[in-house]
XYZ file of C-alpha atoms in Angstrom:
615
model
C -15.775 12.606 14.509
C -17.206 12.731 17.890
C -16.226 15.734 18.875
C -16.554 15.473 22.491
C -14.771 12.286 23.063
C -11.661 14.152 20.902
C -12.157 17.237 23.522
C -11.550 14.795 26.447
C -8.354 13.170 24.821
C -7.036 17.204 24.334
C -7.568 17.952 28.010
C -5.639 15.299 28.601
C -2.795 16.388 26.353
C -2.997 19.838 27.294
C -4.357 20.224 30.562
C -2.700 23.511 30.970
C -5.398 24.918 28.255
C -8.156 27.218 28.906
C -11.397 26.097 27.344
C -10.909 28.850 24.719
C -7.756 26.952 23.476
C -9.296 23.943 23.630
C -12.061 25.144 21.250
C -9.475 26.612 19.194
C -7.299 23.002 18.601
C -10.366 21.212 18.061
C -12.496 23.552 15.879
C -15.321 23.368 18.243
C -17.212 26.344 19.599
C -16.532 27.138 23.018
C -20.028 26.916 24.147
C -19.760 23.575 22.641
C -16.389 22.778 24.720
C -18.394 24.050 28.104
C -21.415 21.689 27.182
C -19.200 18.657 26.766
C -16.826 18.841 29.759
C -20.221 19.618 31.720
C -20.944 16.451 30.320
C -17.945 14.639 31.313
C -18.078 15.903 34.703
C -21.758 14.763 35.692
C -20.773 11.536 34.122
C -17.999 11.095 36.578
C -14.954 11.440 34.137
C -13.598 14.746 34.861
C -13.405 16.955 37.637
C -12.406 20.576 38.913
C -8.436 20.378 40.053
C -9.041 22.408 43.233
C -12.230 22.821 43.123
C -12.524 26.169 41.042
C -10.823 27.718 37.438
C -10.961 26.415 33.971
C -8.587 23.442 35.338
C -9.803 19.935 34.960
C -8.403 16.656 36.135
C -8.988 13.111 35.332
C -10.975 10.689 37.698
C -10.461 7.304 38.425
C -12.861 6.269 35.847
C -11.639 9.207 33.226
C -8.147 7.439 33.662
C -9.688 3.926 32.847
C -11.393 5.297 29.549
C -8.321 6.594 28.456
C -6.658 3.421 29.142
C -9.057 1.671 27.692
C -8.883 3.423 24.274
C -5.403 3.477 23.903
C -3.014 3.270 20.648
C -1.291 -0.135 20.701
C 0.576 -0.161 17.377
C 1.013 1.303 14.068
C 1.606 -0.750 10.645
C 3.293 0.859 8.173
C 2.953 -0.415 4.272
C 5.971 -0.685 2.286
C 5.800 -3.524 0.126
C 4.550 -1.831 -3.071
C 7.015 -0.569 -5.681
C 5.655 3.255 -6.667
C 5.504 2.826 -10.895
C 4.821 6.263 -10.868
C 7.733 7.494 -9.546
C 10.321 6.147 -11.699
C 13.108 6.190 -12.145
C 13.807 6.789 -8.590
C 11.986 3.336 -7.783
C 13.883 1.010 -9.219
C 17.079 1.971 -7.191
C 15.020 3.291 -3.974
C 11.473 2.344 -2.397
C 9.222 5.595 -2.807
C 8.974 5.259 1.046
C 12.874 5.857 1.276
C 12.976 8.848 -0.371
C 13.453 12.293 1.176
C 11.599 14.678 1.211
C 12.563 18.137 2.530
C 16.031 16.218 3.635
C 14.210 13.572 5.342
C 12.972 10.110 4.611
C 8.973 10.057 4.462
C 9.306 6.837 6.315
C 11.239 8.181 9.058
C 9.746 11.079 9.186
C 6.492 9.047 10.096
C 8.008 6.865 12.876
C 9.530 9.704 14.672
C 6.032 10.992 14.842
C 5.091 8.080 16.283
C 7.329 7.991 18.251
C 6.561 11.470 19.672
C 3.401 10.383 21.321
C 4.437 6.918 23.031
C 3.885 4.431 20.176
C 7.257 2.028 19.181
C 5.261 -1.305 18.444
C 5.806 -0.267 14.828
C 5.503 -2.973 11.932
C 6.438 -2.303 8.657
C 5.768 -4.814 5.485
C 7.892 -4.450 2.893
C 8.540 -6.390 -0.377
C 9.835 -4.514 -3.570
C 13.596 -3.681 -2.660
C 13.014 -5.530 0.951
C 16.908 -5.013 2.126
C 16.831 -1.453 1.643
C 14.192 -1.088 4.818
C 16.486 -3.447 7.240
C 18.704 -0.230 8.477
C 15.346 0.757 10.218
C 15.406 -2.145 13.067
C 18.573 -0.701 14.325
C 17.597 3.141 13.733
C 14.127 3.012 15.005
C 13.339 -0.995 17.118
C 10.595 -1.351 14.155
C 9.957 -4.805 12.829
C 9.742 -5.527 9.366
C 7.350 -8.030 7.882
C 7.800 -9.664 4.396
C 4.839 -9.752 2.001
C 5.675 -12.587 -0.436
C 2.856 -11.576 -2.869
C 4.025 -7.802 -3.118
C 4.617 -8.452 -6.975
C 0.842 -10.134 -7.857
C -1.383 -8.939 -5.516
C -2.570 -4.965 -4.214
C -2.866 -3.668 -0.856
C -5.383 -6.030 -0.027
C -2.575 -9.132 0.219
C -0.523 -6.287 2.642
C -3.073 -6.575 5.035
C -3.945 -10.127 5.080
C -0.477 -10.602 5.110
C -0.178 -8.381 8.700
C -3.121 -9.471 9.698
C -2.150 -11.983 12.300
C 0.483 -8.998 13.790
C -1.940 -6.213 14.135
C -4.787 -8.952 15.621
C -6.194 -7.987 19.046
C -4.321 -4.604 18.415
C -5.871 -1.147 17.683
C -3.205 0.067 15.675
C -2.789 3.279 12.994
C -2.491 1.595 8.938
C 0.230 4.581 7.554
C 1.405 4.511 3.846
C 5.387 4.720 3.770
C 5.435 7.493 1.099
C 2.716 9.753 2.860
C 4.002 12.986 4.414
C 2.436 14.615 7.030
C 3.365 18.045 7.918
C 2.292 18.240 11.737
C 2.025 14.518 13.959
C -1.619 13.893 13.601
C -1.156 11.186 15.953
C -1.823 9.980 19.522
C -1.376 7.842 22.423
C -4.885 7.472 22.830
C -7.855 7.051 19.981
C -10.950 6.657 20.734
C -12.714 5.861 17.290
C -11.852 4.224 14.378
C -11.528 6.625 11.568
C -10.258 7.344 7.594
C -8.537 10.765 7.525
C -10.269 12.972 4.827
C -9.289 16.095 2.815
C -11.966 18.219 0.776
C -11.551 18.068 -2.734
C -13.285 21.061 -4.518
C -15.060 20.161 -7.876
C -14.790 16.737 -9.852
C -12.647 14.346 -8.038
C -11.775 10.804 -9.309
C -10.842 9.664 -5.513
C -12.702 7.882 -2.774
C -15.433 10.126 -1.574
C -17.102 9.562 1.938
C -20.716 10.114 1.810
C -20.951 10.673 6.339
C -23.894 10.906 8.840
C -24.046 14.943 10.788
C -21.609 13.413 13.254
C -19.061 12.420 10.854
C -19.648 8.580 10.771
C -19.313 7.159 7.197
C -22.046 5.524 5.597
C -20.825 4.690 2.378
C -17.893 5.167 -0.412
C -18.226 5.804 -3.665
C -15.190 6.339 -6.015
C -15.643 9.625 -7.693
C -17.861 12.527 -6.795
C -17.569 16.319 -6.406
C -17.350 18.823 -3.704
C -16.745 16.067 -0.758
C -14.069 15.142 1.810
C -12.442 11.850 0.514
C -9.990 8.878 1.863
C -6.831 10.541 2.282
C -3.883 9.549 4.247
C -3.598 7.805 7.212
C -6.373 5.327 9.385
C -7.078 4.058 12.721
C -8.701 1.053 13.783
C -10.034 0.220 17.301
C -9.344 -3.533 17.910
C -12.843 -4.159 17.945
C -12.897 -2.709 14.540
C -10.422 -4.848 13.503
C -11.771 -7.505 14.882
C -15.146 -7.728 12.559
C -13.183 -6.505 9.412
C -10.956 -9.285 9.654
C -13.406 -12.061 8.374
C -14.558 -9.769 4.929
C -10.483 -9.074 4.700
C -10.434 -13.003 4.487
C -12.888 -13.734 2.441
C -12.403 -11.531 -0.436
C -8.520 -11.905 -0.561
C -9.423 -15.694 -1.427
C -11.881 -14.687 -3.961
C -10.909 -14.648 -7.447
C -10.570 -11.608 -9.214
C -9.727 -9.515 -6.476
C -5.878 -9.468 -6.822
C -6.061 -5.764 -8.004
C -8.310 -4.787 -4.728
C -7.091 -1.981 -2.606
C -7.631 -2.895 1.211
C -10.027 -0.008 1.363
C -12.178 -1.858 -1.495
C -13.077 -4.017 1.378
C -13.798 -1.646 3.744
C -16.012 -0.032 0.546
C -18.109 -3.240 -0.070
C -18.418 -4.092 3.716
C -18.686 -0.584 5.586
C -22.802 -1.303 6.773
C -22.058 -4.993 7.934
C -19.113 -2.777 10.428
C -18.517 -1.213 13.716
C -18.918 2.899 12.995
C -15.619 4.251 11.825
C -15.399 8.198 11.118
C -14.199 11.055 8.622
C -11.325 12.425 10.436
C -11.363 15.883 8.728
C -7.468 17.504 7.643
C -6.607 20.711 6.809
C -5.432 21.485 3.618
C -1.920 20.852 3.359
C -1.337 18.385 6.506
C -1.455 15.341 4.523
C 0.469 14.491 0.804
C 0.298 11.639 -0.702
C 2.757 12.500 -3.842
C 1.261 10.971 -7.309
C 4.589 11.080 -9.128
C 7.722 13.089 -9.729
C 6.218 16.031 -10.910
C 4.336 16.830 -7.576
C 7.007 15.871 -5.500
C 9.578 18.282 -7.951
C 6.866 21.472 -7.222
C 7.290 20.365 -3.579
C 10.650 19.802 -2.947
C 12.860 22.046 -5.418
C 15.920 19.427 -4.773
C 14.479 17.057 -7.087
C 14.199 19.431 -10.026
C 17.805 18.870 -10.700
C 19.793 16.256 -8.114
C 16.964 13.422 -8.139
C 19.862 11.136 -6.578
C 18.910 8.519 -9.591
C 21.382 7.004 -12.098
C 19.019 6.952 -14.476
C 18.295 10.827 -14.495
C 22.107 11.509 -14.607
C 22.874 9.758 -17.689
C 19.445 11.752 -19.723
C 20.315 14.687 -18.112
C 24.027 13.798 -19.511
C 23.042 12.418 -22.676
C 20.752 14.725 -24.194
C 22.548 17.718 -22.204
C 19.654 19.238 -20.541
C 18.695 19.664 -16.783
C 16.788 16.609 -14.810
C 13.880 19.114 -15.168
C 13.474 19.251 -18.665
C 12.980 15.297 -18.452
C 9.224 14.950 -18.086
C 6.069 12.725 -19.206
C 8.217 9.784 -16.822
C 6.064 6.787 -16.613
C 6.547 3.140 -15.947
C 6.418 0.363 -19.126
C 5.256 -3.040 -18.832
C 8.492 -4.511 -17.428
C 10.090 -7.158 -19.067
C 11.454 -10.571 -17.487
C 15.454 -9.582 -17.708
C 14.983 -5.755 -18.094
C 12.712 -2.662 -16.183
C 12.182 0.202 -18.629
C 10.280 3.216 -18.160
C 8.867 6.034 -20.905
C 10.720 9.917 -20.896
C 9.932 12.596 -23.131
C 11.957 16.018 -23.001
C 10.278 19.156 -22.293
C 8.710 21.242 -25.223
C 10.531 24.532 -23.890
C 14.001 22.309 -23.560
C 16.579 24.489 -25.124
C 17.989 21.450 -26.592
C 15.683 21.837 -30.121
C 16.776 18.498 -31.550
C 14.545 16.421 -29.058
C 12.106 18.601 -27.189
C 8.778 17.969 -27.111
C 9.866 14.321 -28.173
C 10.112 10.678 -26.001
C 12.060 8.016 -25.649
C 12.650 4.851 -23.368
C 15.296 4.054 -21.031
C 16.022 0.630 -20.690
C 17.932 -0.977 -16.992
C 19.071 -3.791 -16.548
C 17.452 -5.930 -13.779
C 18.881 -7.758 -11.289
C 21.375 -10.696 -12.217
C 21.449 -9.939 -15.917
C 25.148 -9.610 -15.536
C 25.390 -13.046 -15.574
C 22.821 -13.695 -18.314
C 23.991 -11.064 -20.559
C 26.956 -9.545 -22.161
C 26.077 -6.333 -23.847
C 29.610 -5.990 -25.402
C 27.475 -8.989 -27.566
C 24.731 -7.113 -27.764
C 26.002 -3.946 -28.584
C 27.795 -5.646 -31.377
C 24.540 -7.568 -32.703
C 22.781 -3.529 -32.637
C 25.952 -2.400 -35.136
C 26.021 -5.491 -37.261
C 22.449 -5.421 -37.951
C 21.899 -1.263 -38.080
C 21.912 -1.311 -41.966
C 19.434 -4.197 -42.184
C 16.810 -1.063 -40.588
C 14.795 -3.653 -38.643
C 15.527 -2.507 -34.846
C 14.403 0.114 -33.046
C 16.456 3.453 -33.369
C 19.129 4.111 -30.502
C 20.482 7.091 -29.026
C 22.394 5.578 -26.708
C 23.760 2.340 -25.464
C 26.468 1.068 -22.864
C 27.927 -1.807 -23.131
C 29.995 -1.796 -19.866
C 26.125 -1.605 -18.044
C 23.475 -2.876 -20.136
C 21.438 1.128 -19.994
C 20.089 2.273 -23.330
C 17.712 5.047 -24.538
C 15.799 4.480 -27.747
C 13.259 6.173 -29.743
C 9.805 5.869 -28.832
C 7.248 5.014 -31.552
C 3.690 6.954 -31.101
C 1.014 4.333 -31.291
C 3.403 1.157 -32.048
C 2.262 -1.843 -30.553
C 3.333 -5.365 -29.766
C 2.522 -7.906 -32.267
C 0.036 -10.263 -31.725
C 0.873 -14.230 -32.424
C -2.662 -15.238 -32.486
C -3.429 -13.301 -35.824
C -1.894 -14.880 -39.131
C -1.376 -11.811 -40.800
C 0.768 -10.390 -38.101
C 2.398 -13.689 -37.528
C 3.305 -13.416 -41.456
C 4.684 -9.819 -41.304
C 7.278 -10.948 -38.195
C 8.290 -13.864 -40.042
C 9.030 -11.338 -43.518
C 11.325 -9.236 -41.289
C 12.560 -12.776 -39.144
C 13.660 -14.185 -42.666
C 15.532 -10.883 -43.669
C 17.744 -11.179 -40.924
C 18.278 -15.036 -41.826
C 19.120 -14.323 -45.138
C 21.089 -11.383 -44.610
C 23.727 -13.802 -44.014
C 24.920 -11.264 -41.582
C 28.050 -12.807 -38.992
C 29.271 -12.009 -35.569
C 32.138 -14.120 -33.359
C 29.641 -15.394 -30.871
C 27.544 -18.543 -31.253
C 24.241 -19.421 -29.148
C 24.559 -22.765 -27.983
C 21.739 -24.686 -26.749
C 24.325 -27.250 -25.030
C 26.716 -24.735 -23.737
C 23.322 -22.157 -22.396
C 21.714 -25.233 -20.243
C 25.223 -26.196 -18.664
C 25.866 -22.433 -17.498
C 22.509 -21.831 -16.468
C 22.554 -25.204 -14.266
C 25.878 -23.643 -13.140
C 24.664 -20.264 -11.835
C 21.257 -22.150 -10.172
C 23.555 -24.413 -8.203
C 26.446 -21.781 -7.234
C 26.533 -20.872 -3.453
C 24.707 -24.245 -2.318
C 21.769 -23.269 -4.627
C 19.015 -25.925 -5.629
C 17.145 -26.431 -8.983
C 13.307 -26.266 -8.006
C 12.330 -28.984 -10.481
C 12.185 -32.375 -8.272
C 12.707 -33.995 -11.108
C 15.150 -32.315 -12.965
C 18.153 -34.985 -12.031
C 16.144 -37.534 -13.988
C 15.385 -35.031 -17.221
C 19.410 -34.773 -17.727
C 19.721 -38.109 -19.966
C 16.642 -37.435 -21.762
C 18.566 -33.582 -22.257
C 21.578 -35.484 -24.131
C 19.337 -37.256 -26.399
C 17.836 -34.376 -27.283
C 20.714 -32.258 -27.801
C 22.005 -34.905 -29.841
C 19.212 -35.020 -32.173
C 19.584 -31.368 -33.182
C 22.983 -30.961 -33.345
C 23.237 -34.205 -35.657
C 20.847 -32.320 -38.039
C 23.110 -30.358 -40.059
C 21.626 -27.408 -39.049
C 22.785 -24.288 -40.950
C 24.328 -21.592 -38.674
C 23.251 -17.617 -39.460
C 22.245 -14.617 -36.996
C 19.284 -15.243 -34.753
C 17.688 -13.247 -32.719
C 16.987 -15.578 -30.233
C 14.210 -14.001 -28.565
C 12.016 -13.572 -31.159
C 8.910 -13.492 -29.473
C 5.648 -11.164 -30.076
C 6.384 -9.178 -27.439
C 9.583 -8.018 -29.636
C 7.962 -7.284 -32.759
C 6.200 -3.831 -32.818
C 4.052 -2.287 -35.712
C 4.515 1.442 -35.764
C 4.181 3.645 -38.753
C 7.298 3.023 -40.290
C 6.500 -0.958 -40.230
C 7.507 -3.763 -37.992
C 10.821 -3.231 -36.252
C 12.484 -5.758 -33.970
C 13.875 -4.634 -30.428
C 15.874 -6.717 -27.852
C 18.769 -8.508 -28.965
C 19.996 -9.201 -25.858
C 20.363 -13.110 -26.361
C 21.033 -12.384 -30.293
C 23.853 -14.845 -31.789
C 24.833 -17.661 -34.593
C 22.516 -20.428 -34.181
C 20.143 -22.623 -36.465
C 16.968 -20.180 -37.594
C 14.676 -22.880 -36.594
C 15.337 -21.968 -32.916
C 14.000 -18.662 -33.671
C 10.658 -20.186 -35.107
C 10.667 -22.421 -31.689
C 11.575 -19.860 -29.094
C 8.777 -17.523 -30.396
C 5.969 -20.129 -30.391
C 6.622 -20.774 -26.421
C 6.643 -17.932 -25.412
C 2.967 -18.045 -27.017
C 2.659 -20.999 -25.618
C 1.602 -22.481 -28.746
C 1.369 -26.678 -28.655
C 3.357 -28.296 -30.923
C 0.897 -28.571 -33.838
C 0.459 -24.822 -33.678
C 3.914 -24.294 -33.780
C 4.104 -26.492 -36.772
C 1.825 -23.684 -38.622
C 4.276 -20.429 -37.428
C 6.847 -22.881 -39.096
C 4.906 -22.759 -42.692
C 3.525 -18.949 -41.969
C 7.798 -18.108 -42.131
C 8.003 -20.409 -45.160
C 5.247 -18.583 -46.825
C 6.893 -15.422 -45.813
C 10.020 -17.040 -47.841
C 8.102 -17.974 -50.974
C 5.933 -14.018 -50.735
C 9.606 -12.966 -50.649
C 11.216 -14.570 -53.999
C 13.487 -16.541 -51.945
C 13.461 -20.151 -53.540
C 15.059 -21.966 -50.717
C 15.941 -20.119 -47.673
C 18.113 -20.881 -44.945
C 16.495 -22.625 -42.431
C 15.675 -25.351 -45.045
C 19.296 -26.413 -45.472
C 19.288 -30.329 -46.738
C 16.569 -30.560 -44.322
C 13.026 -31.839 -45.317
C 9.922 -30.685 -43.882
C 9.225 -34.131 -42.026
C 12.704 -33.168 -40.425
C 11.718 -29.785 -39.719
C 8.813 -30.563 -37.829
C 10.677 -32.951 -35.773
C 13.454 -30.486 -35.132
C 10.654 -27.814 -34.390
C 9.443 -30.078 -30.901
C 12.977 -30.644 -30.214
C 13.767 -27.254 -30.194
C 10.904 -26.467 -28.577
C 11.479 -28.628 -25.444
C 15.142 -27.700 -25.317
C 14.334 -24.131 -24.561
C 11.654 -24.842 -22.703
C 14.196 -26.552 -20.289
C 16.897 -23.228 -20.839
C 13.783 -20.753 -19.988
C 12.800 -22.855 -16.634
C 16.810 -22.596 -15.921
C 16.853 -18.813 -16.245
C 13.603 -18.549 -14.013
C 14.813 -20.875 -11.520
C 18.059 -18.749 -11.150
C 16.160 -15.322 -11.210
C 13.958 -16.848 -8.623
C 17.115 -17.390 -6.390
C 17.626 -13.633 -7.013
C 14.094 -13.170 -5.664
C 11.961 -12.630 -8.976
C 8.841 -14.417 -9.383
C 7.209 -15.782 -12.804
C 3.641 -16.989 -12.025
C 3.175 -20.130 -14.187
C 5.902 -19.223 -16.782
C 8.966 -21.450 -15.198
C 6.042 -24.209 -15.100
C 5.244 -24.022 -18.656
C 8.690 -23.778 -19.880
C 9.687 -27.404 -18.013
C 6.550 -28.472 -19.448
C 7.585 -28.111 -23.228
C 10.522 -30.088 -22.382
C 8.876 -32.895 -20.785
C 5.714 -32.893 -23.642
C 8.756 -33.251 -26.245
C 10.488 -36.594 -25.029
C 7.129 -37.907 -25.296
C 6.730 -36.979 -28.910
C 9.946 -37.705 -29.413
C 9.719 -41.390 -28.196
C 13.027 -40.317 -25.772
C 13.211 -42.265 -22.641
C-alpha cells in the first residue's frame, strides 16, 4: 500500500516512536521513513513538537486528514453455514466456535473494539438465534439475510448494503482468526489483505502495480500474494462498487458468486484499492476440521459436538481417529454428513473404512417417530434391500450406516433404472411383510394442518380453505377403492434408490407404513415431478417389473382394473401433493425454505380435481 500515508497513521498511533521504530512496524527503510515525514512536513501536515528531536506532532490540517479518513464501521458475515466443518455446524455457526478458548467472532470484535470502532453489524442466517447473545455482550447489531440458504456471499452484501452505505467500514469473515488486531481507527485506502502463497495455489491471486494497487484477479496462479482475510473500503469505494454489486446480484446465474467475484469482474471500472501484505501466520481462515484440530489440540478429542461423541462412542475410538468428515447433499427432513475412520485406528474392524451419520433436522420430532422406523429397518432386514446399519436410535432419530464407494442415486428419467427400483419396490409389496402402524392419507393431512396452525400459525396457501371439500372427495375416492393394504415405503423416490455394487438398495424409511402400493408408485413420480401421463408409464414400468418377476398378479392390482388404476394414480398423486405442501408449509414456520417444491406439491393437488371432474 502507500507506504507513506500508513507511516503518517503510525506516528499518530505511536508518537512516542523514534523514526527507527517506525521503520521497523512498517517494514519501510528508515531513509524511506525520513523522506516521507520530510514530505509531510513541507506539505503542512506534520511538524517538530518543540521545535527539535525525532518528535512530530499533528497540524491543524494533519488532524483534518486523519479525520477525514477515518474507520466508521465494520460488517461482519455470518450468515453462511461452514459444510466443511461438520459436524460442529449443524449444532454451532463456524463463527461461534472457539478457538484457543475463545470465540473467533468475539475474538474479532474485541479487536475492534481495541481501536475505537463499536458500529459493528453482523448478518447472520444459518442458526440466526445462536448470534443474539452478542447485542448484549458486545452493542453489535445483527442483520438477517433471508437468502443465506440459495444465494453466496454476494446476497450478504447486497443484503448490508443499505447499512454500510455512506460508511467506510472493514468486511470481516466470522470464522477468520487473526492473531495480532490488524485494525485501526483510521484507514486511509481501501485494501484486500494478502498472504504469499509459495508454488501452485488454487486461491485468488492479485496481480498489483510497484505500489501495491491491484490491477487484476485471477483465480489460481503460483508464487503470488492472494485475497486473504479481512478488507477495507473507503466510502467512496463503496460508493462506485455499489451499482456492479446491484447489477450482478439480479443477474441470473450468479447465485453461486462470491462478493469478491464482483470486485474480480469490475476492479478497472473502480476507485484504486490495495494489497495489504500479512505476515505469515497473522491471518487463518480454517478450511475444515482437520486444520483447525493441528491448530487447536482441544478439538482432537472434546470437539463439543453430539455427533462426534456418539462415533467416538460407537465405534470406540478417539474423535481423532474420525476423519475424511464432509458434508452430503442434505435432505428435506434430515442433514447427514460422510465419516470414515482412520487407517492407523486401532479399532481393525472399520479403519480405513466410511460411513454416514444421519441427524435429524429441525421439527422432525413431530413428523417422525423412529420407534416406527426403527421397527420398519428390523422387519424388513431379511428382505436385504436397505442400506446396512451400524447404528440407530430410536429415542433421537441419529443413525450411522455403511457407505457404498461409487453408489449413486437413481435416476427416474431413464427406463431401465426406473425398472430396476420398481423390481426391488415390488419385493417389498409382495413380501407381504406387516407392522402395527398404518399410513393414512386422511389421518397425515389432518395432523399436518394441525401442527401448521398450532401457536396462531397460518397455512400459506390463500386458497387452501376452499381446497378442503374438494380434499374429502378425493379422499373418498381412494379409500372407496378397495385398496389392498401391505408395507410401503412411502418415500420411494429416486433420491432413495442407490445403485452400488451389490445392486439397488433402498434407504430412508422414515415415513415407511401399511398403505395401498399405488401410493408408492404416486409419491415417487412427484417428487420427479412427472405429469400425470408420465406417471401413468412408472405405473406399467412396476407392472412390467411384476410380469419380468413371475408374479401373475401382484398386489397393487387387487380387484382393481387398469382404467381404475390410472384414476387412482392422479388421485393419489394430488393427495400427496397437498400432504407434501403441508409438511413444507410447517417446516417453513420452523424457518426452512423449499424453492418451488411447496409450489409444485399444491399444484398436483389442484391439476387432479381437474382431471378428476371434482368441484
Amino acid at each position: 500500500m502507500n507506504s507513506c500515508t500508513i507511516l503518517l497513521r503510525n506516528i499518530m498511533e505511536h508518537p512516542e516512536y523514534s523514526q527507527r521504530q517506525w521503520a521497523e512496524e512498517t517494514g519501510m527503510s528508515l531513509g524511506k521513513v525520513n523522506q516521507c515525514i520530510q514530505g509531510w512536513e513541507e506539505e503542512g501536515y506534520l511538524e517538530k513538537q518543540g521545535g527539535r528531536g525525532t518528535a512530530r506532532q499533528f497540524t491543524e490540517r494533519g488532524r483534518a486528514f486523519l479525520e477525514e479518513h477515518k474507520v466508521d464501521a465494520a460488517l461482519i458475515l455470518a450468515a453462511g453455514f461452514g459444510s466443511r466443518f461438520v459436524p460442529l455446524t449443524y449444532e454451532c455457526p463456524k463463527g461461534l466456535l472457539e478457538v484457543l478458548g475463545e470465540r473467533m467472532i468475539e475474538r474479532q470484535i474485541k479487536q475492534l473494539h481495541a481501536v475505537g470502532i463499536y458500529d459493528i453489524t453482523i448478518v447472520v442466517g444459518y442458526l440466526k438465534e445462536k448470534f443474539d447473545y452478542l447485542i448484549d455482550a458486545y452493542g453489535v447489531k445483527l442483520l438477517y439475510n433471508p437468502e443465506y440458504s440459495t444465494k453466496n456471499t454476494i446476497g450478504t452484501l447486497y443484503h448490508a448494503r443499505k447499512a454500510m452505505k455512506g460508511k467506510s467500514f472493514y468486511i470481516l469473515s466470522s470464522d477468520n482468526w487473526m492473531r495480532e488486531n490488524m485494525y485501526h481507527s483510521i484507514e486511509p485506502l481501501s485494501w484486500y489483505a494478502a498472504n504469499f502463497m509459495e508454488g501452485e495455489t488454487k486461491e485468488w491471486v492479485l496481480d498489483c502495480a510497484k505500489d501495491g494497487q491491484i490491477k487484476s484477479v485471477e483465480v489460481g496462479g503460483k508464487d503470488a500474494y492472494c485475497m486473504y482475510g479481512p478488507v477495507f473500503f473507503k466510502k467512496e469505494f463503496f460508493s462506485a462498487f455499489l451499482p456492479y454489486l446491484e447489477e450482478y446480484y439480479h443477474k441470473p446465474g450468479t447465485e453461486d458468486f462470491y462478493w469478491e467475484d464482483v470486485l474480480r469482474l469490475c476492479i478497472k471500472h473502480l476507485p484504486p484499492i490495495y494489497r495489504n501484505e500479512q505476515k505469515e501466520g497473522q491471518i487463518y481462515e480454517f478450511e475444515n476440521l482437520e486444520e483447525l484440530r493441528s491448530f487447536d489440540e482441544k478439538y482432537n478429542n472434546h470437539s463439543g459436538s453430539e455427533a462426534m461423541e456418539l462415533i467416538s462412542s460407537v465405534f470406540a475410538v478417539p474423535e481423532q481417529d474420525i476423519v475424511r468428515l464432509r458434508c452430503l447433499k442434505a435432505g428435506m427432513t434430515n442433514k447427514s454428513f460422510l465419516f470414515g475412520i482412520d487407517e492407523g485406528s486401532k479399532n481393525k474392524d472399520y479403519a480405513g473404512k466410511d460411513f454416514i451419520c444421519r441427524i435429524p433436522g429441525v421439527g422432525t420430532g413431530k413428523l417422525i417417530n423412529r420407534k416406527e422406523e426403527e421397527e420398519i429397518y428390523r422387519i424388513v432386514k431379511e428382505l436385504n434391500i436397505t442400506e446396512e446399519l451400524l447404528y440407530f436410535n430410536p429415542e433421537n432419530g441419529y443413525k450411522i450406516s455403511r457407505y457404498y464407494e461409487e453408489a449413486r442415486n437413481a435416476d427416474f428419467s431413464k427406463q431401465e433404472e426406473r425398472r430396476a427400483c420398481m423390481k426391488l419396490l415390488l419385493k417389498l409389496h409382495e413380501s407381504r411383510k406387516m407392522v402395527g402402524h398404518p399410513f393414512s392419507l386422511r389421518e397425515r393431512l389432518r395432523y399436518y394442518e394441525a401442527i401448521c396452525l398450532e401457536g396462531g400459525g397460518e397455512i400459506p396457501y390463500q386458497d387452501y380453505g376452499k381446497m378442503k371439500e374438494s380434499m374429502e372427495e378425493m379422499l373418498c375416492l381412494v379409500e372407496k377403492s378397495d385398496s389392498p393394504l401391505c408395507l410401503c415405503h412411502i418415500d420411494a423416490v429416486q433420491d432413495n434408490f442407490i445403485f452400488t455394487k451389490e445392486g439397488v438398495k433402498m434407504i430412508d424409511w422414515e415415513y415407511a407404513g401399511m398403505a395401498d402400493p399405488l401410493l408408492d408408485i404416486a409419491m415417487g413420480a412427484i417428487y420427479s415431478y412427472m405429469s400425470f401421463d408420465t406417471a401413468k408409464l412408472f405405473l406399467e414400468d412396476y407392472l412390467w417389473a411384476a410380469d419380468v418377476e413371475g408374479v401373475k398378479k401382484p398386489l397393487l392390482l387387487g380387484a382393481r382394473t387398469k382404467e381404475e388404476l390410472d384414476k387412482l394414480l392422479i388421485a393419489y398423486m394430488g393427495l400427496s401433493g397437498l400432504l407434501w405442501s403441508l409438511w413444507c408449509a410447517y417446516k417453513m414456520k420452523n424457518g426452512q425454505e423449499f424453492g418451488e417444491y411447496s409450489l409444485k406439491m399444491f399444484r398436483y393437488f389442484k391439476d387432479a380435481k381437474k382431471l378428476l371432474e371434482i368441484k
